[in-house]
PDB file of C-alpha atoms and ligand atoms in Angstrom:
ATOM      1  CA  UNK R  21      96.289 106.427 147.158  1.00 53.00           C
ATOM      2  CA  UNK R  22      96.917 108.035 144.081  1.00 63.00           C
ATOM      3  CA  UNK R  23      94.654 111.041 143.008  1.00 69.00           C
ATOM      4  CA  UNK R  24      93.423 111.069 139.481  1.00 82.00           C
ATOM      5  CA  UNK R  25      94.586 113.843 137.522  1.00 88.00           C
ATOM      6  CA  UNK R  26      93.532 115.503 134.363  1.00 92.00           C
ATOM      7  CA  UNK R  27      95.360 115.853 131.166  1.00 91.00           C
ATOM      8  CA  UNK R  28      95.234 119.541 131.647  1.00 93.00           C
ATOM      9  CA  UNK R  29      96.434 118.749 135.226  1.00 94.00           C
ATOM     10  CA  UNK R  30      99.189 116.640 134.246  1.00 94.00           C
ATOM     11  CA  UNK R  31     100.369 119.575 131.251  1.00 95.00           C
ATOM     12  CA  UNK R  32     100.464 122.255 133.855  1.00 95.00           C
ATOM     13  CA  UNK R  33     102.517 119.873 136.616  1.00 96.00           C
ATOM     14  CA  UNK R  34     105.071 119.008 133.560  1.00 97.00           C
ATOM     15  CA  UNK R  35     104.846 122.634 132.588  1.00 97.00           C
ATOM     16  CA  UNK R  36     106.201 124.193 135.904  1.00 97.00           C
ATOM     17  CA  UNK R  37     108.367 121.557 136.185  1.00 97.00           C
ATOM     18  CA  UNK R  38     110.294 122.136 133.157  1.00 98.00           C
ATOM     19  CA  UNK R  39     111.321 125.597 134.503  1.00 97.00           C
ATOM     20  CA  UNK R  40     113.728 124.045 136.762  1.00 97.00           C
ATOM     21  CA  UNK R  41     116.104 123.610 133.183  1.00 97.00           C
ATOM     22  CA  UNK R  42     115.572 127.267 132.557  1.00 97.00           C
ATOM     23  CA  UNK R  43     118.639 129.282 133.209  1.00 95.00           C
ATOM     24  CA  UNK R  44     117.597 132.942 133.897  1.00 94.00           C
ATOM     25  CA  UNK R  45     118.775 135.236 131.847  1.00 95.00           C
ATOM     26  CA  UNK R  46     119.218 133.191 128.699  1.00 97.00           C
ATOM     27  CA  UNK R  47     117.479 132.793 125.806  1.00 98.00           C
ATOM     28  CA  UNK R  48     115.659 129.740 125.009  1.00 98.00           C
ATOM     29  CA  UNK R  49     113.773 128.080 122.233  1.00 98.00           C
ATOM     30  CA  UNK R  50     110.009 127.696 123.002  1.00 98.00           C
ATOM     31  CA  UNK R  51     107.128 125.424 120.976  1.00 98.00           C
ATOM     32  CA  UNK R  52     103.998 125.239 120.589  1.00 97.00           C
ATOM     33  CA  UNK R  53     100.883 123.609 122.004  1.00 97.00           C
ATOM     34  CA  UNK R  54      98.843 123.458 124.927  1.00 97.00           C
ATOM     35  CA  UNK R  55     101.555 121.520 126.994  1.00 97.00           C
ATOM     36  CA  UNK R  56     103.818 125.172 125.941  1.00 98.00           C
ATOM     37  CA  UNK R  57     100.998 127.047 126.783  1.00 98.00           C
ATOM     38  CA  UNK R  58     100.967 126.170 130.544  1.00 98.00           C
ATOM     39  CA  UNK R  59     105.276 126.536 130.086  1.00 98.00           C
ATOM     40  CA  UNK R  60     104.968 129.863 128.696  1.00 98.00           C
ATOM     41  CA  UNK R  61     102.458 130.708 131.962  1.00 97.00           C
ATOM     42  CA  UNK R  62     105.163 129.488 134.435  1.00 97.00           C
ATOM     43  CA  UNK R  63     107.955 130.949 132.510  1.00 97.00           C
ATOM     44  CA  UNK R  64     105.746 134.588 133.162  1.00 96.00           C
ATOM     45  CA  UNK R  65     105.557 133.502 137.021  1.00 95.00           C
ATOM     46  CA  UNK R  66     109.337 132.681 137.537  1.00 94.00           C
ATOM     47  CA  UNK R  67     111.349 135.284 139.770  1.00 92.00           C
ATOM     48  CA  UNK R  68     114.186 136.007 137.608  1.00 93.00           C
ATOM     49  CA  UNK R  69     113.425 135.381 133.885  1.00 91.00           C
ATOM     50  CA  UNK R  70     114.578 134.551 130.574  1.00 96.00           C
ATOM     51  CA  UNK R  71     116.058 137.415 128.331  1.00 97.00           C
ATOM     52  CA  UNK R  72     114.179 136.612 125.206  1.00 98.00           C
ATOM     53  CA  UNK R  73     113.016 133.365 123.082  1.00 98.00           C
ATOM     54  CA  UNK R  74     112.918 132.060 119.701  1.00 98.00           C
ATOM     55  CA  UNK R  75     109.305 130.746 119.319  1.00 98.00           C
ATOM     56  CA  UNK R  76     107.962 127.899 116.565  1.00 97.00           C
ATOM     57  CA  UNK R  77     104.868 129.857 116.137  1.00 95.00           C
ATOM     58  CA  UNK R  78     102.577 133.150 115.824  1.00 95.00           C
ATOM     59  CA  UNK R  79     100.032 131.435 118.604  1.00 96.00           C
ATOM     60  CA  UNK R  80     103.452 131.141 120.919  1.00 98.00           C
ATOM     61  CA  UNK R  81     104.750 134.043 119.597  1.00 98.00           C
ATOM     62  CA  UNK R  82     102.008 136.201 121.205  1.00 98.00           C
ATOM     63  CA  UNK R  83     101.246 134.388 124.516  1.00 98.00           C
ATOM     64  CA  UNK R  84     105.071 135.240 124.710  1.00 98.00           C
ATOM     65  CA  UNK R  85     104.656 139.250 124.219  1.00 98.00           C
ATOM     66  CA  UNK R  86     101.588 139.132 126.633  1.00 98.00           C
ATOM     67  CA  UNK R  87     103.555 138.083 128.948  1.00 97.00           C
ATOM     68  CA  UNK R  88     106.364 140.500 128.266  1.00 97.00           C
ATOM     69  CA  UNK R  89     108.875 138.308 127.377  1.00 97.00           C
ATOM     70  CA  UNK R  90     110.859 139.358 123.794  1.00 97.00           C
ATOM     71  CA  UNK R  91     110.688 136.985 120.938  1.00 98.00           C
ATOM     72  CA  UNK R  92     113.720 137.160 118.505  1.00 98.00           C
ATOM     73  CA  UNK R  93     113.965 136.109 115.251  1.00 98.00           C
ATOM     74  CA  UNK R  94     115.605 132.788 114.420  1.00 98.00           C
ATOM     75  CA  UNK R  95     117.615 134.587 111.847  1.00 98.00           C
ATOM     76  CA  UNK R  96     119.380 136.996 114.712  1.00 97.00           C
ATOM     77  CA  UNK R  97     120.303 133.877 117.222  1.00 97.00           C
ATOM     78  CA  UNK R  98     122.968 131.873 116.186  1.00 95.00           C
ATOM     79  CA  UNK R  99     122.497 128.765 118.596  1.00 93.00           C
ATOM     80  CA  UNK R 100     120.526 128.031 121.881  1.00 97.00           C
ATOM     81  CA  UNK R 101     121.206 126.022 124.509  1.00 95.00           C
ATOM     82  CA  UNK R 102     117.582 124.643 125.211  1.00 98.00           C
ATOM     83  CA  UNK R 103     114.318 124.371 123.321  1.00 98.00           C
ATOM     84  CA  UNK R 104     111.144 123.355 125.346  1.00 98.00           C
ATOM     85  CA  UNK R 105     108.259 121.869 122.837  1.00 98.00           C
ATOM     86  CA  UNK R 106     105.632 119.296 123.534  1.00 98.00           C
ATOM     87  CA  UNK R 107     104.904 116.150 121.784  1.00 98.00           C
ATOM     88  CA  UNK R 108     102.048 114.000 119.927  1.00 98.00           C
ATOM     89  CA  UNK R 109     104.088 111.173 120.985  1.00 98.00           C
ATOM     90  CA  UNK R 110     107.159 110.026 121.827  1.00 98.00           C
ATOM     91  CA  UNK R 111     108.759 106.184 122.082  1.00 98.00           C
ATOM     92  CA  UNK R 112     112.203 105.106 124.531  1.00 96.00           C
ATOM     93  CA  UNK R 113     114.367 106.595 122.451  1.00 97.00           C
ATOM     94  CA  UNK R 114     112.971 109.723 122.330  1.00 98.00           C
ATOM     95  CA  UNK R 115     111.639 109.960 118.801  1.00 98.00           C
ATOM     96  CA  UNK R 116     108.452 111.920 118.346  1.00 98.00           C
ATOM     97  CA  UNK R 117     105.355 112.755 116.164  1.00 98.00           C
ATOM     98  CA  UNK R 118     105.014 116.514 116.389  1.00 98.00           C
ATOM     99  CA  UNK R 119     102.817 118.777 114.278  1.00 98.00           C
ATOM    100  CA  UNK R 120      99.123 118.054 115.821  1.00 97.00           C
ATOM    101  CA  UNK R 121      99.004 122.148 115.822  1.00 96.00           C
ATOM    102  CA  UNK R 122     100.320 122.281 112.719  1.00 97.00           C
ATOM    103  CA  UNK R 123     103.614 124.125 113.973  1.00 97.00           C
ATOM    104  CA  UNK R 124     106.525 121.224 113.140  1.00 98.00           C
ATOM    105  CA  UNK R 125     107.843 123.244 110.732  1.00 98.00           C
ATOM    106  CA  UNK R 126     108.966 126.156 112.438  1.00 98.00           C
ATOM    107  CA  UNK R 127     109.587 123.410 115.773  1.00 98.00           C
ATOM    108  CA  UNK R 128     112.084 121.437 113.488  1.00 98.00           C
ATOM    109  CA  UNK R 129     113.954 124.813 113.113  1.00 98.00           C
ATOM    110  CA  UNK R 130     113.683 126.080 116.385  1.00 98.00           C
ATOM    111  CA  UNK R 131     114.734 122.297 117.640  1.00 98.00           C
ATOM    112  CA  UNK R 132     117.937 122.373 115.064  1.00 98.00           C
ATOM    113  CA  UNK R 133     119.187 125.326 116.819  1.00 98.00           C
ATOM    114  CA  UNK R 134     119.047 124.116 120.035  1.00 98.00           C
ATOM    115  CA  UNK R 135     121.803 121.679 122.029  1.00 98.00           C
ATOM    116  CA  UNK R 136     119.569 120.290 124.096  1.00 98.00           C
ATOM    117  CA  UNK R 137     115.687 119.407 122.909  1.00 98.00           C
ATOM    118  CA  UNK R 138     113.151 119.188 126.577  1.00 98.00           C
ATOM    119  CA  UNK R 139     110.036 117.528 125.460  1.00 98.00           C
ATOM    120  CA  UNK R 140     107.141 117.999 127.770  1.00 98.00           C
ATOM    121  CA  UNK R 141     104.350 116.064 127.871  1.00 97.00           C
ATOM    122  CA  UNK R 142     101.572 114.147 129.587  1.00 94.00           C
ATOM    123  CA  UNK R 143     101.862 110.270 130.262  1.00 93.00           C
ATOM    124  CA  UNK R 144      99.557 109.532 127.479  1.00 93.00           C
ATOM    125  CA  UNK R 145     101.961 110.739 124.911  1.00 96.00           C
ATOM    126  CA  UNK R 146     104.608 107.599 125.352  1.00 97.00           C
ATOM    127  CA  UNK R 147     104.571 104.798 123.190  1.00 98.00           C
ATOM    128  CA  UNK R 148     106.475 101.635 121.773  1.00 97.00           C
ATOM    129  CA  UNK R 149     105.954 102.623 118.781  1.00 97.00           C
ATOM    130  CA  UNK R 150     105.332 105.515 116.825  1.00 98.00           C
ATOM    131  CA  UNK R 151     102.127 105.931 114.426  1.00 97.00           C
ATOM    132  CA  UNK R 152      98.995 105.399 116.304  1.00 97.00           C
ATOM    133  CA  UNK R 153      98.638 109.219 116.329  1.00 98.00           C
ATOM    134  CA  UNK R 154      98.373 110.431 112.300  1.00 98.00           C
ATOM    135  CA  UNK R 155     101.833 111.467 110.850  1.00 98.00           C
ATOM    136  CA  UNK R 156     101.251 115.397 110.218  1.00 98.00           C
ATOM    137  CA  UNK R 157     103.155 116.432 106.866  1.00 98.00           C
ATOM    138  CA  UNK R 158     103.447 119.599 105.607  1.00 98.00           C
ATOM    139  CA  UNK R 159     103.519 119.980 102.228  1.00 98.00           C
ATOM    140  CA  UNK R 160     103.383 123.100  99.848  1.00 98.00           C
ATOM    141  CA  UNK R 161      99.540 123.231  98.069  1.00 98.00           C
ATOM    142  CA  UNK R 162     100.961 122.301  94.534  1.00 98.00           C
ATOM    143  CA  UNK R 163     102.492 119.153  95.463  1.00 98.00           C
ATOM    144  CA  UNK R 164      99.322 117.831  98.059  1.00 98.00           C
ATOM    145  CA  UNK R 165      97.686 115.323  95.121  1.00 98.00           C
ATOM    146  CA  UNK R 166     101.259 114.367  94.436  1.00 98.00           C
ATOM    147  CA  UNK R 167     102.495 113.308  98.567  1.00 98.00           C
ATOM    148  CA  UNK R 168      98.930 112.020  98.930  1.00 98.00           C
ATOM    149  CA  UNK R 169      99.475 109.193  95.956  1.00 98.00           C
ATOM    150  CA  UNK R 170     102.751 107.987  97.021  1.00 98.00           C
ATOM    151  CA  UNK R 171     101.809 107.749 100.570  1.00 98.00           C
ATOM    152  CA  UNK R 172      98.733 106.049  99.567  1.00 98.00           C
ATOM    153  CA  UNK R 173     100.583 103.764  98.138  1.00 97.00           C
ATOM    154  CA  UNK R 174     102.574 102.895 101.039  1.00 95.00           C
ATOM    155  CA  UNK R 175      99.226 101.739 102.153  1.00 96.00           C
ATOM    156  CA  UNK R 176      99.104 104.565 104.179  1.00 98.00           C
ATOM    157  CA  UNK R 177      95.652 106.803 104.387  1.00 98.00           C
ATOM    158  CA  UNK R 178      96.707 110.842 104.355  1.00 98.00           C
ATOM    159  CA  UNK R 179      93.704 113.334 104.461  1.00 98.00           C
ATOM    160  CA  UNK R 180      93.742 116.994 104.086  1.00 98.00           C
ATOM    161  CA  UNK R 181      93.386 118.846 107.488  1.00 98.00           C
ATOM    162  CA  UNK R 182      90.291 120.906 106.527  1.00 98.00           C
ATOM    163  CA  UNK R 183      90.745 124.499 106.438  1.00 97.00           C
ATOM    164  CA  UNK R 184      94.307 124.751 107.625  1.00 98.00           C
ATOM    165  CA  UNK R 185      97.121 126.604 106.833  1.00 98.00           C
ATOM    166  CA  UNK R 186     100.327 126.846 108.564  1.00 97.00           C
ATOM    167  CA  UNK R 187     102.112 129.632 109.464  1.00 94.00           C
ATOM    168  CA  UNK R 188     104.157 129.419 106.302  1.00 95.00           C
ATOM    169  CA  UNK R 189     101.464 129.205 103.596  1.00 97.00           C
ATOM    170  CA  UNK R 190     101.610 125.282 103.779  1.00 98.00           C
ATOM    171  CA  UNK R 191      98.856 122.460 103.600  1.00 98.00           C
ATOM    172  CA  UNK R 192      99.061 119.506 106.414  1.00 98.00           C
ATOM    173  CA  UNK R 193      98.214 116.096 105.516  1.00 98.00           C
ATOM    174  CA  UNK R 194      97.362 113.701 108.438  1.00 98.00           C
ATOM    175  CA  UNK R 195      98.699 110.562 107.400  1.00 98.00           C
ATOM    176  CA  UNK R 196      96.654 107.389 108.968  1.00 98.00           C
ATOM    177  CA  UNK R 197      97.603 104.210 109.176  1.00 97.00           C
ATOM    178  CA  UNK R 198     101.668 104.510 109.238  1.00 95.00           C
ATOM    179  CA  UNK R 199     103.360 101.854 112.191  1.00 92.00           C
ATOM    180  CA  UNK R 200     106.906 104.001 112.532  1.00 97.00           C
ATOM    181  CA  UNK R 201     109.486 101.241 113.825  1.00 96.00           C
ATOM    182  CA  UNK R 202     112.037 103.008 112.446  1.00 98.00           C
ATOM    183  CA  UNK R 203     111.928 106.639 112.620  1.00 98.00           C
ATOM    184  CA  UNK R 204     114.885 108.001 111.374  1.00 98.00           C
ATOM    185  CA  UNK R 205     114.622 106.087 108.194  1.00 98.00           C
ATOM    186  CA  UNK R 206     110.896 107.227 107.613  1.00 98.00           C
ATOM    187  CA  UNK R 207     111.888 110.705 108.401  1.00 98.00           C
ATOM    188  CA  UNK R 208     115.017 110.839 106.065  1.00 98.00           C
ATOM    189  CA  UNK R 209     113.022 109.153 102.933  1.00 98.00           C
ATOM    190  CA  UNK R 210     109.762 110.809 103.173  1.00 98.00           C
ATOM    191  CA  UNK R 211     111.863 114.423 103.711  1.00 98.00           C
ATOM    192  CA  UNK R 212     113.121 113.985 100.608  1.00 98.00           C
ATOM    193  CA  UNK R 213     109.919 113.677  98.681  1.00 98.00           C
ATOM    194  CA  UNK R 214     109.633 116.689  96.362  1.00 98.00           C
ATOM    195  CA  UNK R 215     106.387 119.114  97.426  1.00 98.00           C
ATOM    196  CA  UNK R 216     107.699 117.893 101.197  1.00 98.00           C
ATOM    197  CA  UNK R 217     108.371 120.952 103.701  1.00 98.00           C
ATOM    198  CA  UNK R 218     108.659 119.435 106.831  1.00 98.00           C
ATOM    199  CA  UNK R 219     107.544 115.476 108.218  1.00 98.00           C
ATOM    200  CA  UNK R 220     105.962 115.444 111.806  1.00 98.00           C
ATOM    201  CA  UNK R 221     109.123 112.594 112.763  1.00 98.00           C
ATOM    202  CA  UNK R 222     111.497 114.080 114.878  1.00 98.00           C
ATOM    203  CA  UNK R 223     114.189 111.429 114.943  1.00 98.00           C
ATOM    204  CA  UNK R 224     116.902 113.716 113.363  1.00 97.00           C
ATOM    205  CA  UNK R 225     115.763 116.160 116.544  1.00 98.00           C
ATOM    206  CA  UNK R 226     114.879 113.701 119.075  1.00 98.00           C
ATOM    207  CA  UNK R 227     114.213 114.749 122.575  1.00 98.00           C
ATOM    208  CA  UNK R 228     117.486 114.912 124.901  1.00 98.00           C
ATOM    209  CA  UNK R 229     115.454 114.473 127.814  1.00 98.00           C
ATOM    210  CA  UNK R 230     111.514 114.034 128.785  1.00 98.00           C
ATOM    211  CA  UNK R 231     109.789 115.709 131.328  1.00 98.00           C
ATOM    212  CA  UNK R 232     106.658 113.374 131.214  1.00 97.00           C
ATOM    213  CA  UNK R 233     103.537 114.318 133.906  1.00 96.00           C
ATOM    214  CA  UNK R 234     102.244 111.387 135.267  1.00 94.00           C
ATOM    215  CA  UNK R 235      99.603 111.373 138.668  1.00 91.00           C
ATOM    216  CA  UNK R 236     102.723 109.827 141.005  1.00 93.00           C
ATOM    217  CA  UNK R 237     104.727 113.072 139.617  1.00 94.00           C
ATOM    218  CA  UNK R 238     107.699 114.052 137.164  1.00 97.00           C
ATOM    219  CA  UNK R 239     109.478 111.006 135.879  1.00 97.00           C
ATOM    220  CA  UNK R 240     112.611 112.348 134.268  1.00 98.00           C
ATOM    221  CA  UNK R 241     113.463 110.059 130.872  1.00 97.00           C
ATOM    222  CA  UNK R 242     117.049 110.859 129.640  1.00 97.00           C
ATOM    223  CA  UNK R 243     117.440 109.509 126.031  1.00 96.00           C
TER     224      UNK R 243
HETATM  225  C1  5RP V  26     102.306 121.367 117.734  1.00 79.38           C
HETATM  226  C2  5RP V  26     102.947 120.203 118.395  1.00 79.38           C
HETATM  227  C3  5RP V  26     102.654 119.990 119.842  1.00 79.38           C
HETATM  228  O1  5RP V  26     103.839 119.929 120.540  1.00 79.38           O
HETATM  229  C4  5RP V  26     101.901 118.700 120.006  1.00 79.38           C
HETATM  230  O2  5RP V  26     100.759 118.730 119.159  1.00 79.38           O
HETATM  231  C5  5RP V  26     101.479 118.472 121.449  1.00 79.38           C
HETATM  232  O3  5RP V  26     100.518 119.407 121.789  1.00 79.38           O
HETATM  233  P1  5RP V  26      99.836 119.452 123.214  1.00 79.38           P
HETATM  234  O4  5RP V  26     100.869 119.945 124.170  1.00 79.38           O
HETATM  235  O5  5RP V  26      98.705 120.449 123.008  1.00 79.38           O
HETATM  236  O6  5RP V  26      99.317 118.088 123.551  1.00 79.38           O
HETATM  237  O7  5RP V  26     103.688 119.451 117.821  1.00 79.38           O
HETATM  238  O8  5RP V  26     102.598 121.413 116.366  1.00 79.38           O
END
């Protein structure tokens, strides 16, 4: 019979399990979240480890350094071969919502620099279709009245994530009530929206591969 897991149980299973694509030695491109979290523990625990990483956050950025493990600048890497991030959710073709901790912006980058994107994640996270969880949107604080109108009249509902502010000075709307069929094309048109910084689809930087934690085990998804 199957034993029920946690969520937390399933993150740390998909956590250690993702170390197996870890090549020691190298440096890799790490996310954020608590999915990352339990990464960044086994990443500390693993024999031989990683030079250095490039890290999507401050909150990563720290558990990193506690662990001893360098964090470089984006600006002084030119390319990696991995990034490991989590996921709000993610569909068969391995487009996700990111940015529930508010970190896509700096995860976009990180995921851009990377060959190969590992997204981690409990079973919960996969989905036909994208949306259920609220599109998170950063947006710089002059242009949040602006985004808000023309989403809401998309018929979507976005609302102001209450006392927030990312890591780069910017405001996060939640936006409710979006179905995402097609995420590439909601990505590229809202990304162009003036006041726009970053938009929680990552269809442009879909995952390569899924690690996804479910109670039988690891099912591997290769997009
Ligand atoms: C942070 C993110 C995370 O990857 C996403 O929110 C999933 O988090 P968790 O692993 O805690 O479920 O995009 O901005």
């Amino acid at each position: 019979m199957t034993r029920h897991m946690t969520q937390d149980e399933l993150k740390a299973l998909v956590g250690d399990a993702a170390t197996a694509w870890v090549q020691p030695g190298s440096v890799i491109g790490v996310g954020t979240g608590s999915t990352v979290n339990c990464f960044i523990e086994s990443l500390a625990r693993m024999p031989e480890r990683i030079a250095a990483a490039v890290s999507s956050s401050e909150q990563s950025s720290l558990r990193l350094r506690k662990h001893g493990i360098p964090v470089l600048d984006a600006n002084e890497v030119d390319a990696l071969a991995v990034y490991f991030d989590g996921a709000d959710e993610i569909d068969a073709r391995g487009c996700m919502i990111k940015g529930g901790g508010g970190a896509l912006t700096r995860e976009k980058i990180v995921a851009d620099m990377a060959a190969r994107f590992v997204c981690i994640a409990d079973a919960s996270k996969l989905v036909t279709t994208l949306g259920r969880f609220p599109l998170p949107i950063e947006v710089i604080p002059m242009a949040r009245a602006l985004v808000s109108r023309r989403l809401r009249e998309l018929g979507a509902n976005p609302v102001m994530r209450p006392g927030f502010v990312t890591d780069n000075g910017g405001l996060i709307l939640d936006v409710h009530g979006l179905s995402i069929p097609d995420p590439p094309a909601l990505e590229a048109e809202l990304s162009q929206w003036p006041g726009v910084v970053t938009v929680g689809v990552f269809a442009r930087n879909r995952a390569s591969v899924c690690l996804l934690g479910t109670p039988e085990g690891v099912r591997t998804i290769d997009f």
